[in-house]
Coordinates of N, CA and C in Angstrom, one line a residue:
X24 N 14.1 32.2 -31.6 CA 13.0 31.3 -31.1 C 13.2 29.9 -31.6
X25 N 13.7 29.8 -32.8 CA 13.8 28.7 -33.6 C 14.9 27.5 -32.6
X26 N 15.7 28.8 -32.7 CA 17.2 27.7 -31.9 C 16.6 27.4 -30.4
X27 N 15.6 28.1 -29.4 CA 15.6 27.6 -28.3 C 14.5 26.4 -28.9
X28 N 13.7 26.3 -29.9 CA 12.6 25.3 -29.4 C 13.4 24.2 -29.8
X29 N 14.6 24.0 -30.6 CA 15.4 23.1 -31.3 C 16.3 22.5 -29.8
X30 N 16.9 23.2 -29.0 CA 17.5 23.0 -27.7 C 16.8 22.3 -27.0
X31 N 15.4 23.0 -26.6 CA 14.4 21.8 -25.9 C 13.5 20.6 -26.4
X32 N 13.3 20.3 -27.7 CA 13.2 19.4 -28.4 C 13.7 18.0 -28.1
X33 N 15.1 18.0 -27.5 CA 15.6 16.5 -27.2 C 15.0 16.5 -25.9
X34 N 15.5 17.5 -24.9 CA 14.3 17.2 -23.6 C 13.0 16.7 -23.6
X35 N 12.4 17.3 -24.7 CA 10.8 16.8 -24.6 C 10.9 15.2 -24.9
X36 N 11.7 15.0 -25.9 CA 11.9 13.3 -26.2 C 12.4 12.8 -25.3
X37 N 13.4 12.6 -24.6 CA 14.1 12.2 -23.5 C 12.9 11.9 -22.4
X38 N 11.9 12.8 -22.2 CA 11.3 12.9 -21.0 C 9.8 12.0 -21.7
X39 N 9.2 12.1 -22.7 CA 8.8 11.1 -23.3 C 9.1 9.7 -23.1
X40 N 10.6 9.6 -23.6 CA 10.9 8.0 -23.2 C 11.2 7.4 -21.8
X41 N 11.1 8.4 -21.2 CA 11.6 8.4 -19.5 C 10.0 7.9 -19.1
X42 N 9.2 8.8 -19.6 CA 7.6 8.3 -18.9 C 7.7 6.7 -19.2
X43 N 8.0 6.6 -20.8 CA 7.6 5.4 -21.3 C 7.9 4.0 -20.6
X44 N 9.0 4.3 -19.9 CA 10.0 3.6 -19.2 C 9.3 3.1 -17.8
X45 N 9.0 4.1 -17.6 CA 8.5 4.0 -16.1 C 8.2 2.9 -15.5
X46 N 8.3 2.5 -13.8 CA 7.7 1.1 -13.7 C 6.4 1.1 -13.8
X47 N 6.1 0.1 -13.8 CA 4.3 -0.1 -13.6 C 4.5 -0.9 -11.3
X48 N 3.6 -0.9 -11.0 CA 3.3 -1.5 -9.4 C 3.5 -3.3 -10.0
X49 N 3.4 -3.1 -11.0 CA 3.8 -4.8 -11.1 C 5.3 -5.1 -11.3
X50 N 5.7 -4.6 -11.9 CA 7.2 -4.4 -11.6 C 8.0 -4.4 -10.9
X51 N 7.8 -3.3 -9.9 CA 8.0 -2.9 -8.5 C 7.9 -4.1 -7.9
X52 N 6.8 -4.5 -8.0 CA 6.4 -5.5 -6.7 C 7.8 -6.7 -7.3
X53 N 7.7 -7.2 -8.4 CA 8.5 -8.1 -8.8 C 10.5 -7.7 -8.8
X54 N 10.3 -6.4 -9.1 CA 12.0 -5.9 -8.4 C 12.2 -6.3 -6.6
X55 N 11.3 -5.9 -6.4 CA 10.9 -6.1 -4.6 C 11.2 -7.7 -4.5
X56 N 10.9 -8.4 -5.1 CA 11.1 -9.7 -5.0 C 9.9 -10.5 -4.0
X57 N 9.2 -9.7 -4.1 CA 7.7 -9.9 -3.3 C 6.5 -11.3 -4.1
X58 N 5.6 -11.8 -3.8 CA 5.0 -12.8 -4.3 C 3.8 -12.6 -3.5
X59 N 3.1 -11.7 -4.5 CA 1.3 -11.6 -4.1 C 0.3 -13.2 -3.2
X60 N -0.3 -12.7 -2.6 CA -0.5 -14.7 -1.8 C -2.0 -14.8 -2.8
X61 N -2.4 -15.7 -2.5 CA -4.4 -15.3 -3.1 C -5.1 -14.8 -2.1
X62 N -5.8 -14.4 -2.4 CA -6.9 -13.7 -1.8 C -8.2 -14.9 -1.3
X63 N -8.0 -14.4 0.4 CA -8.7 -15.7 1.3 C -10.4 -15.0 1.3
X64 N -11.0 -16.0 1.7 CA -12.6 -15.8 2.1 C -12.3 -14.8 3.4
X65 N -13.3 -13.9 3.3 CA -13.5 -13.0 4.9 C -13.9 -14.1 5.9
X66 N -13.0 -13.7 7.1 CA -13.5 -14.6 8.0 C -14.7 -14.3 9.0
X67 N -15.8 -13.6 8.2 CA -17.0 -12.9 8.5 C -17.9 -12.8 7.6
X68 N -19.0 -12.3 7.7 CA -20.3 -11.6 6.7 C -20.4 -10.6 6.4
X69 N -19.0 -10.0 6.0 CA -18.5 -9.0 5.3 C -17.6 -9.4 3.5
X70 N -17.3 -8.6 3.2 CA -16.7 -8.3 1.7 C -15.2 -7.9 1.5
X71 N -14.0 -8.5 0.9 CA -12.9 -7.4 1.2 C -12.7 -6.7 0.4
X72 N -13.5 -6.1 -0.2 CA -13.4 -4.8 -0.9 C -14.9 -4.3 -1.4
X73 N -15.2 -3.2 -1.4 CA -16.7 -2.4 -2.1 C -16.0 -1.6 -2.7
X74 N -16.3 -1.0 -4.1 CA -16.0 -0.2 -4.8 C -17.2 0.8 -5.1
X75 N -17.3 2.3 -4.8 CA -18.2 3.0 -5.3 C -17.7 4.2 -6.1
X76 N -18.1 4.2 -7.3 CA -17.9 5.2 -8.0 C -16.1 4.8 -8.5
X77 N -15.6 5.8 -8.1 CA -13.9 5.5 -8.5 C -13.0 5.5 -7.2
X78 N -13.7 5.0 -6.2 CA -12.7 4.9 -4.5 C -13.0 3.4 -4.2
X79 N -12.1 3.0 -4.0 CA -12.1 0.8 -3.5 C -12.0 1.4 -2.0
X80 N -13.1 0.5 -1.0 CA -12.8 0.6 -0.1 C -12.4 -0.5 0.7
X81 N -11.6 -0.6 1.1 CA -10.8 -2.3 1.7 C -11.2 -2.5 3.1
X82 N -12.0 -3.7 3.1 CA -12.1 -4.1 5.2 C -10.3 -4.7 5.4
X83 N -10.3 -4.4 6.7 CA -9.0 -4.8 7.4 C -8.5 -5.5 7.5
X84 N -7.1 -6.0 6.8 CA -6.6 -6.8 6.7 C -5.3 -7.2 7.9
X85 N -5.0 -8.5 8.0 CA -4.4 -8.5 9.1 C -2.8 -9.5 8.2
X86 N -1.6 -9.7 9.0 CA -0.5 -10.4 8.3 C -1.0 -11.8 9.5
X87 N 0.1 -13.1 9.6 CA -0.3 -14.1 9.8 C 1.3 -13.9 10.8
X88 N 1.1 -12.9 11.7 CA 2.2 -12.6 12.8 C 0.8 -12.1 13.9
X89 N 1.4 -13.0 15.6 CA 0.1 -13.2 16.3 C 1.1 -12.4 17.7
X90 N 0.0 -11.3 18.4 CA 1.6 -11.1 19.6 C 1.0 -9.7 19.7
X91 N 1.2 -9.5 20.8 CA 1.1 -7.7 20.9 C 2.8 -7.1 20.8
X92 N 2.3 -5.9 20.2 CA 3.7 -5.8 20.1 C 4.5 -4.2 21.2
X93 N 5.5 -4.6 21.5 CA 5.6 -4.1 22.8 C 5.6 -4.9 23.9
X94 N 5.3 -6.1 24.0 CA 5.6 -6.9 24.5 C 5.9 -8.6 24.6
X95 N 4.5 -9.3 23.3 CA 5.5 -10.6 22.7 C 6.1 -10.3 21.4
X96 N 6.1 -8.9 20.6 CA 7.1 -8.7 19.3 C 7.5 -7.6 19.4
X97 N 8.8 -6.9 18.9 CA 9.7 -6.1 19.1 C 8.9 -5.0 18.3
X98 N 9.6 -3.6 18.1 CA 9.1 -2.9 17.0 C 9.2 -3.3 16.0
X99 N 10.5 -3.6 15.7 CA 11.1 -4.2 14.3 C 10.0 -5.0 13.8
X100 N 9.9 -5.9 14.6 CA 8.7 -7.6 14.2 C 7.4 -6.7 14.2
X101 N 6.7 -5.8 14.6 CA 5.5 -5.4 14.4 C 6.0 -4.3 13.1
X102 N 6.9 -3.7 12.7 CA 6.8 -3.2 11.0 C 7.0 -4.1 10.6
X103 N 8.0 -5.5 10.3 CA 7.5 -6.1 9.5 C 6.4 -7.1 9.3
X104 N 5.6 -7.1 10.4 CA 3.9 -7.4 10.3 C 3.0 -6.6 9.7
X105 N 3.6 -5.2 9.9 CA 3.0 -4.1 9.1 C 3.5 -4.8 7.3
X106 N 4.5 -4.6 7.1 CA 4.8 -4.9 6.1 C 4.1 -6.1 5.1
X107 N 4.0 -7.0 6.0 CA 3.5 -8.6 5.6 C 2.3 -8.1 5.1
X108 N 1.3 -7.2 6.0 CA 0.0 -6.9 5.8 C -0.1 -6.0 4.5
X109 N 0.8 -5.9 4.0 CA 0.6 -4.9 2.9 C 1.2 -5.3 1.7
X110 N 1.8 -6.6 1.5 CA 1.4 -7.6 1.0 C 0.2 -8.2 0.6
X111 N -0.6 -8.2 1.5 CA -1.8 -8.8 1.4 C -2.5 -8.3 0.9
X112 N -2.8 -7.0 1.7 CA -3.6 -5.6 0.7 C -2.9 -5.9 -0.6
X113 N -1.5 -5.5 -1.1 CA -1.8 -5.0 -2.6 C -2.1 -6.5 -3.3
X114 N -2.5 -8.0 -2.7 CA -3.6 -8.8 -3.6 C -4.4 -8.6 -3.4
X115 N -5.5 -8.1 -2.4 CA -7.0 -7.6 -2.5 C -6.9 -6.5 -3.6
X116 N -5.8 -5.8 -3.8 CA -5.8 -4.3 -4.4 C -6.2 -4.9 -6.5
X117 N -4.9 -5.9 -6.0 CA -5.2 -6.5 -7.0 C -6.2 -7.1 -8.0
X118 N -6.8 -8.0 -6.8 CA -8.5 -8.7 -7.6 C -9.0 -7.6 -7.9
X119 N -9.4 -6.3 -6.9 CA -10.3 -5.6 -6.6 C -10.3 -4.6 -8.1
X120 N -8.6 -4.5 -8.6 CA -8.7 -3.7 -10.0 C -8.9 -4.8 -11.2
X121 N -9.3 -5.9 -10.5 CA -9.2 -6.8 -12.7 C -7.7 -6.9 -12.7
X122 N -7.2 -7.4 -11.6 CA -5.7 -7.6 -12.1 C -4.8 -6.5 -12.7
X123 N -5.2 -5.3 -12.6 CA -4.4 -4.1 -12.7 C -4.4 -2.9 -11.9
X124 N -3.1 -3.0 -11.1 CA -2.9 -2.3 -10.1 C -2.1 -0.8 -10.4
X125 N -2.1 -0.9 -12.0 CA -2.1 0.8 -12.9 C -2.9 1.5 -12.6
X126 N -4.0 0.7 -12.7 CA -5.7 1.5 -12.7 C -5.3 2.6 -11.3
X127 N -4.8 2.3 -10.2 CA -4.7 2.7 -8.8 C -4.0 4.2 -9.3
X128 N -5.0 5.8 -8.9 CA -4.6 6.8 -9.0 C -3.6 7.2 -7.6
X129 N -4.5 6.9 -6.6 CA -3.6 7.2 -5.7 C -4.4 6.7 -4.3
X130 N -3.5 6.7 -3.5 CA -4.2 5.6 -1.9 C -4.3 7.1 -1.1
X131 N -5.4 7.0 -0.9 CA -6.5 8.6 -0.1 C -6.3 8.6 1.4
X132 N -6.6 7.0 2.1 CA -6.6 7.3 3.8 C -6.5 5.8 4.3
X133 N -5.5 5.7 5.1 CA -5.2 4.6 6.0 C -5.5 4.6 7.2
X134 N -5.8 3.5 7.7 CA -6.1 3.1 8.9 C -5.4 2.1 9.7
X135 N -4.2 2.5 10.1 CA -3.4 1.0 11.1 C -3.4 0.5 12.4
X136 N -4.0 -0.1 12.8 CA -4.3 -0.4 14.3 C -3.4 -1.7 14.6
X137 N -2.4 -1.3 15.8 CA -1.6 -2.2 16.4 C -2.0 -3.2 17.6
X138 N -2.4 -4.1 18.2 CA -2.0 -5.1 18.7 C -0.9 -4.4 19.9
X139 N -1.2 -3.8 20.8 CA -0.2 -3.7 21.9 C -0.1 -3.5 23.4
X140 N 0.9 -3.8 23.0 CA 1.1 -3.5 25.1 C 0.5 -2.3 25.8
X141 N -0.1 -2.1 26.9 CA -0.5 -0.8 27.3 C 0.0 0.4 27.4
X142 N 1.8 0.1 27.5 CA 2.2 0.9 27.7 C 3.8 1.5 26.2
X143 N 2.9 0.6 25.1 CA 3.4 0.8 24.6 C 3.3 2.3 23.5
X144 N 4.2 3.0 22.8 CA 3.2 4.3 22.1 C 4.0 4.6 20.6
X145 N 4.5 3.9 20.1 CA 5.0 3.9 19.1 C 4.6 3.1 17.7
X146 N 3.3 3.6 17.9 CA 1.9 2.6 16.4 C 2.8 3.4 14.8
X147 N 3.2 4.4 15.0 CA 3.4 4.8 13.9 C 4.7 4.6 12.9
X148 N 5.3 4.3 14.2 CA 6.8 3.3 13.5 C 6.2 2.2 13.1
X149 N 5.4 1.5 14.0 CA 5.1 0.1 13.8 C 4.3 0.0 11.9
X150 N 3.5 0.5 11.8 CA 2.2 1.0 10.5 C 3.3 1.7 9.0
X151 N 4.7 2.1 9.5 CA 5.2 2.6 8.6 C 6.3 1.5 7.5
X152 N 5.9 0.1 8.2 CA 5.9 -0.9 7.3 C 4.9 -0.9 6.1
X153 N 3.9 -0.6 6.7 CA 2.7 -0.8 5.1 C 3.5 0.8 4.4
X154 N 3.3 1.6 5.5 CA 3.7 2.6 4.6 C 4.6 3.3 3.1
X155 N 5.6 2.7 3.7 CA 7.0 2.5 3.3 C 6.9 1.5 2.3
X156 N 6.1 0.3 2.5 CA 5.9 -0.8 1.2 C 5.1 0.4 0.0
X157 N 4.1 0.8 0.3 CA 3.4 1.2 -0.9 C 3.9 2.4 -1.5
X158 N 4.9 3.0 -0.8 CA 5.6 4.2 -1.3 C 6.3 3.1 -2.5
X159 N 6.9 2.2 -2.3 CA 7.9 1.8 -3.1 C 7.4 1.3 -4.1
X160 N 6.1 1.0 -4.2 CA 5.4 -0.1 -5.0 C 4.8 1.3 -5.8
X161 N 4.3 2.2 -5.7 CA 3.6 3.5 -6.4 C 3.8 4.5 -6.6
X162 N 5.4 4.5 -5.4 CA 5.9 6.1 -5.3 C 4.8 7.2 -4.6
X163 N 4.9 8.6 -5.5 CA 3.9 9.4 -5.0 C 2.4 8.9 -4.7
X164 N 2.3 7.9 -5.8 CA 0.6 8.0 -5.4 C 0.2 7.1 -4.4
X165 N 1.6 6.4 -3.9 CA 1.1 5.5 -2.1 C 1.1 6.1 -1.1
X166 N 1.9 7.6 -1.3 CA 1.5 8.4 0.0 C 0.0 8.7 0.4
X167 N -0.3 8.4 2.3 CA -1.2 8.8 1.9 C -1.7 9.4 3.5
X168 N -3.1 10.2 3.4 CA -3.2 10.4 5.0 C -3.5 9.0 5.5
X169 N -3.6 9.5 7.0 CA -2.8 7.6 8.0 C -3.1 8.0 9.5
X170 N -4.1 7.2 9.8 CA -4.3 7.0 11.4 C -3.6 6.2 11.6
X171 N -2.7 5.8 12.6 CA -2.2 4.6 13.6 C -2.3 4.6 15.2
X172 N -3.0 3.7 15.5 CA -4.0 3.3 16.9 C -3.6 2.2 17.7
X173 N -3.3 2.5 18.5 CA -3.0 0.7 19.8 C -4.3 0.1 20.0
X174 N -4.5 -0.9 19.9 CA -5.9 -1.3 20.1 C -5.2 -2.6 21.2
X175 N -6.5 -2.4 22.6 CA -6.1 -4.0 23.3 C -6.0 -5.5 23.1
X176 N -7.1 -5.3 21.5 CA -6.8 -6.7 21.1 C -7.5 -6.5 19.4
X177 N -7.1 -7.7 18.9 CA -7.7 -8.1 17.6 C -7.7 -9.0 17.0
X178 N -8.8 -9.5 15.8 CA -8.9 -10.6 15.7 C -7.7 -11.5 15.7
X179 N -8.6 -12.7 16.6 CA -7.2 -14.2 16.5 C -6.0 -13.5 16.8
X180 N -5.6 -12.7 17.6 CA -4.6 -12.0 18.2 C -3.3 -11.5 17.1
X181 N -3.8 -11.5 15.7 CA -2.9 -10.6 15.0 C -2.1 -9.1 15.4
X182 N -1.1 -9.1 15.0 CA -0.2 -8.0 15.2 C -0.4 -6.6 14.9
X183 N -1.5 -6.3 13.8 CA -1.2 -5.1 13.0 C -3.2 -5.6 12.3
X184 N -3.7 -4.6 12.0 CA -5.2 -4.6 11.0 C -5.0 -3.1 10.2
X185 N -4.9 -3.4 9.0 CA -5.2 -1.9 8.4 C -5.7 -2.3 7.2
X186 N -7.2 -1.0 7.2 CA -7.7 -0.5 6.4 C -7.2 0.3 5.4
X187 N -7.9 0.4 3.7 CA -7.1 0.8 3.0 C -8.5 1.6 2.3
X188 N -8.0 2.9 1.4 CA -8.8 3.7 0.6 C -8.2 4.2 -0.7
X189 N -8.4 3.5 -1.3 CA -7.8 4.2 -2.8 C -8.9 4.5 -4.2
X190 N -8.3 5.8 -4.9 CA -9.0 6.3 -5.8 C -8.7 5.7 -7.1
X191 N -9.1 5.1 -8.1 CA -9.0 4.6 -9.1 C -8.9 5.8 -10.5
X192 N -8.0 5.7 -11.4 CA -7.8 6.7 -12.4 C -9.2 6.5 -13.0
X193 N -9.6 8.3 -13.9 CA -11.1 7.5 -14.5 C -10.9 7.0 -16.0

């Protein structure tokens, strides 16, 4: 018994300094080569974020790409409108934790609504820009459940609106 706990012993330290190591979402973001923007006034009589209990709930954010897509922007150009937009979120994510985007246990339920052509049906490629960003920025805890929706229009004719829900560690 002695010799196995002595064998597993360096694993347990190894995997200790492995945690220790780990990125933090601020890191990531800065490996990414990404540059959080500030956080604008709602362009309404709304809030962009309420927090109840230990869930932030985010109003819809949009990127500063204008176009239905499927017809004035490609797929490609509507993920990375998705993408831009999720940018934006993780600086709402940001204010919304005190400047710590550790605090973030895990992102619960999205909502991506596309900007598109009628006959377009491919929202979910388009939305897997934000996706795909928060995976990278959180790993497991950016997966998350995900509507994605064609809508005929949206504000100021932006490309992409998505809502965000995340659980804060307690």
């Amino acid at each position: 018994m002695k010799n196995l706990v002595l064998a597993f012993l360096p694993l347990f330290f190894f995997g200790l300094i492995s945690m220790s190591q780990a990125q933090t979402p601020d890191q990531r973001i800065k490996e990414l080569g990404l540059t959080l923007p500030e956080v604008g006034q709602p362009m309404g009589t709304y809030v962009k974020w309420r927090q109840v209990g230990n869930v932030i709930y985010l109003a819809g954010n949009g990127p500063d790409v204008y176009g239905k897509v499927g017809e004035d922007l490609s797929l490609e150009e509507g993920y990375q409108a998705a993408r831009e937009t999720g940018v934006e979120i993780l600086a709402v994510l940001k204010a919304a934790t005190g400047g710590d985007l550790s605090r973030i246990k895990q992102f619960v339920k999205v909502l991506g609504m596309v900007n598109s052509a009628p006959d377009f049906t491919d929202h979910p490629k388009v939305i897997n820009g934000f996706s795909d960003l928060m995976v990278e920025v959180f790993g497991e805890a950016g997966k998350h459940a995900r509507s994605a929706v064609g809508v005929a229009a949206l504000p100021s004719n932006i490309a992409v609106e998505i809502e965000v829900i995340v659980e804060l560690k307690d």
